[in-house]
mmCIF file of C-alpha atoms in Angstrom:
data_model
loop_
_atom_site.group_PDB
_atom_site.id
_atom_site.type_symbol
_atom_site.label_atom_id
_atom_site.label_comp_id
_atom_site.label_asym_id
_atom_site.label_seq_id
_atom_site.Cartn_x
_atom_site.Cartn_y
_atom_site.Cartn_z
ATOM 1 C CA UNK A 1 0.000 0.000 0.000
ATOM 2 C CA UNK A 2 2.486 2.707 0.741
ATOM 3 C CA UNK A 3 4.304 2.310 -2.896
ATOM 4 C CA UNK A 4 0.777 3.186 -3.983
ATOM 5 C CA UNK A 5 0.448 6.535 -1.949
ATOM 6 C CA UNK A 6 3.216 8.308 -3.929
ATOM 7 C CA UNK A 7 1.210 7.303 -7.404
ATOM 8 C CA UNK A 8 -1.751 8.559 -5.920
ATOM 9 C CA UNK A 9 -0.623 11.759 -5.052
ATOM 10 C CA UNK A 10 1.280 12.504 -8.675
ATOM 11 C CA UNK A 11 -2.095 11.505 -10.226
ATOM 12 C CA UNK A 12 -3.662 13.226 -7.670
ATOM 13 C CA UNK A 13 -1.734 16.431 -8.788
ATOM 14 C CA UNK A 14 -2.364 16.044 -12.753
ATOM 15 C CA UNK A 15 -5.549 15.616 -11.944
ATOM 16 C CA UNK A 16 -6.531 18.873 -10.365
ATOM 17 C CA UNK A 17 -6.060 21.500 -13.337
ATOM 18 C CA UNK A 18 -9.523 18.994 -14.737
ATOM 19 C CA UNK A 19 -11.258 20.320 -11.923
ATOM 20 C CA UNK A 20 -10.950 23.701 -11.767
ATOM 21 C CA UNK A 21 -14.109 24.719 -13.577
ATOM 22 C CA UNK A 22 -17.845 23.328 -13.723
ATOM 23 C CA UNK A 23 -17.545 20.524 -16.665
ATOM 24 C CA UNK A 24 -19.835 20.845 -19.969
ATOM 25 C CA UNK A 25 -21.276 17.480 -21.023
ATOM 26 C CA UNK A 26 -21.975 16.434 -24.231
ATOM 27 C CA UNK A 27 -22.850 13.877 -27.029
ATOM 28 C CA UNK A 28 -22.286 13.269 -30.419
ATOM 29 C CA UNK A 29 -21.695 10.764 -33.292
ATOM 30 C CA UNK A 30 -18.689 10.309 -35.218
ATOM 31 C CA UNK A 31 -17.676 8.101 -38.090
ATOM 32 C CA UNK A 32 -14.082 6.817 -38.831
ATOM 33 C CA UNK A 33 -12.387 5.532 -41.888
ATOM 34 C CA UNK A 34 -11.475 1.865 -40.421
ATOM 35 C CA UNK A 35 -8.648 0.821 -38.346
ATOM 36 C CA UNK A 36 -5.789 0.827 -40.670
ATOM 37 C CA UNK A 37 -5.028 2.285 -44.140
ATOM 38 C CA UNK A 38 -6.356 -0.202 -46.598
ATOM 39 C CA UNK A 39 -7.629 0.421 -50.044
ATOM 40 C CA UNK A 40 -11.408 -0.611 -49.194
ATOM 41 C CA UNK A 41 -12.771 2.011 -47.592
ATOM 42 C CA UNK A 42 -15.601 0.987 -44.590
ATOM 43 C CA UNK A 43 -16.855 3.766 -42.183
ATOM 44 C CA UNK A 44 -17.197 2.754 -38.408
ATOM 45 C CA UNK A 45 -20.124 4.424 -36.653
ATOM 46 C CA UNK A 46 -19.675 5.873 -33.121
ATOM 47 C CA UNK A 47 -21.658 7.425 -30.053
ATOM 48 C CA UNK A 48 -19.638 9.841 -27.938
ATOM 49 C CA UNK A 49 -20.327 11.131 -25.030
ATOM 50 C CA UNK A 50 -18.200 12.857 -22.303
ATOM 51 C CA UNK A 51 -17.333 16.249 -20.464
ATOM 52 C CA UNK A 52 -15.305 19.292 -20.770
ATOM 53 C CA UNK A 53 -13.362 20.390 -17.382
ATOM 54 C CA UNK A 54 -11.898 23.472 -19.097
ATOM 55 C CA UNK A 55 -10.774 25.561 -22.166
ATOM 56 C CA UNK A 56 -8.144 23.095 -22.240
ATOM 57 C CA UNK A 57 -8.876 19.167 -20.674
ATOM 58 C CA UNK A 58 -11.533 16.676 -21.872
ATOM 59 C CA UNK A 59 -12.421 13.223 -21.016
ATOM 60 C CA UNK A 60 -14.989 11.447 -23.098
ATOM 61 C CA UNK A 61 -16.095 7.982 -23.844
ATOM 62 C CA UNK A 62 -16.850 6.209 -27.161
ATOM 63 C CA UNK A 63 -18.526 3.548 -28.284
ATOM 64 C CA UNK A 64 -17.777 2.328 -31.685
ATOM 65 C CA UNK A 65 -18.528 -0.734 -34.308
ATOM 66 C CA UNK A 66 -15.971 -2.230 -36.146
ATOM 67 C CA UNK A 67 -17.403 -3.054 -39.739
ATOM 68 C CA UNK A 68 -13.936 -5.027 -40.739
ATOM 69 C CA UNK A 69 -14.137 -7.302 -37.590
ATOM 70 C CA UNK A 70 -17.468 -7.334 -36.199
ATOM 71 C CA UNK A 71 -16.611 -6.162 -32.988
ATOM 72 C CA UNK A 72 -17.411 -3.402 -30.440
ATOM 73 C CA UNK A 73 -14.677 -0.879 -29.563
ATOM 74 C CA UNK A 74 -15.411 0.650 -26.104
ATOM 75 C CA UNK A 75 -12.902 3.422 -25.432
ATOM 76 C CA UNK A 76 -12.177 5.691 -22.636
ATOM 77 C CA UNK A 77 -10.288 9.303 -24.158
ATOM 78 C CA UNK A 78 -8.894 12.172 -22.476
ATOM 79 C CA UNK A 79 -7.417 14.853 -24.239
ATOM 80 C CA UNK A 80 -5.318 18.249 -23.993
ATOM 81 C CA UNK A 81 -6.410 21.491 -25.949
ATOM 82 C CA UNK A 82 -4.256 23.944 -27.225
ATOM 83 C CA UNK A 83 -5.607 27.123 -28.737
ATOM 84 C CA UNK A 84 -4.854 27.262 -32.516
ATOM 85 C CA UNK A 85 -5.523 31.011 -33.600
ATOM 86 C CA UNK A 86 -6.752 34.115 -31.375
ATOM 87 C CA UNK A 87 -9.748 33.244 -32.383
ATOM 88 C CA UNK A 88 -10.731 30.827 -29.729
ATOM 89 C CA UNK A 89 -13.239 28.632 -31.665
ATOM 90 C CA UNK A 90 -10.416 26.862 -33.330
ATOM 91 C CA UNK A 91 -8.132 24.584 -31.292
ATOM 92 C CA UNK A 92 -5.685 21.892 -31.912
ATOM 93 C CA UNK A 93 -5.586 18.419 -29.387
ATOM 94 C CA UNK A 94 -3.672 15.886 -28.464
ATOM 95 C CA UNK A 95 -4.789 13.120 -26.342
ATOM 96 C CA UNK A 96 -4.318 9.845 -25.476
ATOM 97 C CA UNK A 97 -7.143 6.517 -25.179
ATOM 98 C CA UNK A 98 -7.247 3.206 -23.125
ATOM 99 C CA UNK A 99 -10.602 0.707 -23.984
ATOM 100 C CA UNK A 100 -11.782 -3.015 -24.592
ATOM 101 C CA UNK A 101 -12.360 -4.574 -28.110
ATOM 102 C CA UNK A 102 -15.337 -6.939 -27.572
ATOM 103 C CA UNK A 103 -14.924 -9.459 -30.541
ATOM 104 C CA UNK A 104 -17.687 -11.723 -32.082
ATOM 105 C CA UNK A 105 -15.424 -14.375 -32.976
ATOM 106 C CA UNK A 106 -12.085 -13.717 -30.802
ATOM 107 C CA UNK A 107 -10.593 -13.171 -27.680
ATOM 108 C CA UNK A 108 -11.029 -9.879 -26.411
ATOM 109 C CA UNK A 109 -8.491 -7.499 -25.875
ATOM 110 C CA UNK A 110 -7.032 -4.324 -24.798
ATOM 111 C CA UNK A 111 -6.860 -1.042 -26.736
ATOM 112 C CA UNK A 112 -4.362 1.546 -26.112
ATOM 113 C CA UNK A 113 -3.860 4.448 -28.156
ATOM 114 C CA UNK A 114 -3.024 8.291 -28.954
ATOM 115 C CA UNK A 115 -4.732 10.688 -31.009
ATOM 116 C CA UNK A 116 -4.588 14.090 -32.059
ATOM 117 C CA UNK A 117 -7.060 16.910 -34.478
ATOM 118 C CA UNK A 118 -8.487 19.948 -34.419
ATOM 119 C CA UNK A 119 -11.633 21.116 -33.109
ATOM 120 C CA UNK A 120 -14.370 23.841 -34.117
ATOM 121 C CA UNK A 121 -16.588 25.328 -31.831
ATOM 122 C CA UNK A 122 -19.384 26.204 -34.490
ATOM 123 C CA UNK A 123 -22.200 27.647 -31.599
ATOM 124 C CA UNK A 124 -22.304 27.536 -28.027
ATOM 125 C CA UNK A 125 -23.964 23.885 -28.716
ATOM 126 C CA UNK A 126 -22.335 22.353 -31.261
ATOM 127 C CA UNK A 127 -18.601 21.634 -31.531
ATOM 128 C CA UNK A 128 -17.155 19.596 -34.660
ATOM 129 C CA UNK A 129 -13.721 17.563 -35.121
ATOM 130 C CA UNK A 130 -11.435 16.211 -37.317
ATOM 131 C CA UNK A 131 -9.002 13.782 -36.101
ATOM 132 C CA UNK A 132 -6.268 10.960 -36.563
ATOM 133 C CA UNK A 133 -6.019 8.089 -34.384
ATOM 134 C CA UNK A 134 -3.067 5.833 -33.752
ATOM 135 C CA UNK A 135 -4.428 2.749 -31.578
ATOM 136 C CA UNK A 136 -4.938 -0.857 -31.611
ATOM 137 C CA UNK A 137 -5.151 -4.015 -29.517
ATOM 138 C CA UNK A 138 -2.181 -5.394 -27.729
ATOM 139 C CA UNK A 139 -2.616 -8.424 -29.656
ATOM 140 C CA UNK A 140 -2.735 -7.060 -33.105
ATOM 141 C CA UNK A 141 0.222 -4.073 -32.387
ATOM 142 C CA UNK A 142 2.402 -6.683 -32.350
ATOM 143 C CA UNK A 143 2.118 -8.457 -35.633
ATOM 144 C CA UNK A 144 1.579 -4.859 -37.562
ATOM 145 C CA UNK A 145 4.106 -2.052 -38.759
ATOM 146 C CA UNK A 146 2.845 1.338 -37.885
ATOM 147 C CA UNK A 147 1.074 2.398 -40.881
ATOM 148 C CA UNK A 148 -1.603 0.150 -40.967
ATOM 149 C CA UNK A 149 -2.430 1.190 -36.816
ATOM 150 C CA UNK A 150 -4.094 4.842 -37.984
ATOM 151 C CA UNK A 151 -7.483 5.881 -38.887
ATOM 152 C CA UNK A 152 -8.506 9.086 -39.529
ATOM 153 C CA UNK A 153 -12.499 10.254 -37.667
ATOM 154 C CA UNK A 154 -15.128 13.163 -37.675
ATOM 155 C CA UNK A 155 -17.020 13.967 -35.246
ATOM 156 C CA UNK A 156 -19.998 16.026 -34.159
ATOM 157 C CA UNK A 157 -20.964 17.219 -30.581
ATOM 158 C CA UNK A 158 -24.081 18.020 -28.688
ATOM 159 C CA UNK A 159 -23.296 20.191 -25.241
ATOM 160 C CA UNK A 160 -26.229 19.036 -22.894
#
């Protein structure tokens, strides 16, 4: 127990910036291009939903379906905004995502991940994304190069 205190507290510590302000929740829908960068193109439906702790730290879960595979993606995403012109409507992020692939047919497994994008605030409601994902299972990571780990998303958000 007491090698666990000192994680605590350093978690504890990136933590609190998250909470400084009251968090906006939202929802939204996204589709993605497919895990990996193959010449058939098949769009994976999501459902998003999540909350925004400040102008700059957001935690947000997705739920996605794997047309390729057949499986359910459930991923848990934070991510780190950094304003990309004055104009504060526009803003670059880079994040990172931890989840379970639920397979029809296979084992499941793990998902770990980074991603990165820009967002667009259109209205006080709506926000819209474009992003690029690097992430996989464990399993698969292993047998892959890099370049066939990415997918590239869009997104659309609902504040509630």
């Amino acid at each position: 127990m007491k090698k666990n205190i000192p994680l605590l507290l350093i978690a504890q510590c990136i933590a609190l910036p998250a909470h400084a302000a009251e968090p906006r929740s939202f929802m939204g829908i996204g589709i993605n291009d497919g895990i990996g960068t193959e010449n058939n193109w098949t769009p994976n439906p999501s459902l998003r939903i999540g909350a925004q702790f400040s102008d700059k730290h957001r935690v947000y879960g997705y739920l996605e379906y794997d047309n390729k595979t057949y499986s359910t993606n459930l991923v848990a995403s934070y991510d780190y905004f950094i304003p990309a012109f004055k104009n504060t409507d526009w803003k670059l992020f880079l994040g990172s995502s931890a989840g379970l692939k639920a397979a029809h047919k296979e084992k499941d497994d793990a998902i770990l991940g980074i991603q990165t994008g820009i967002n667009y605030r259109i209205n006080r409601y709506f926000n819209t994304e474009f992003g690029y994902r690097i992430h996989d299972t464990r399993k698969e990571w292993k047998t892959r190069n890099m370049s066939q780990l990415d997918s590239f998303y869009l997104a659309v958000d609902f504040s509630v």
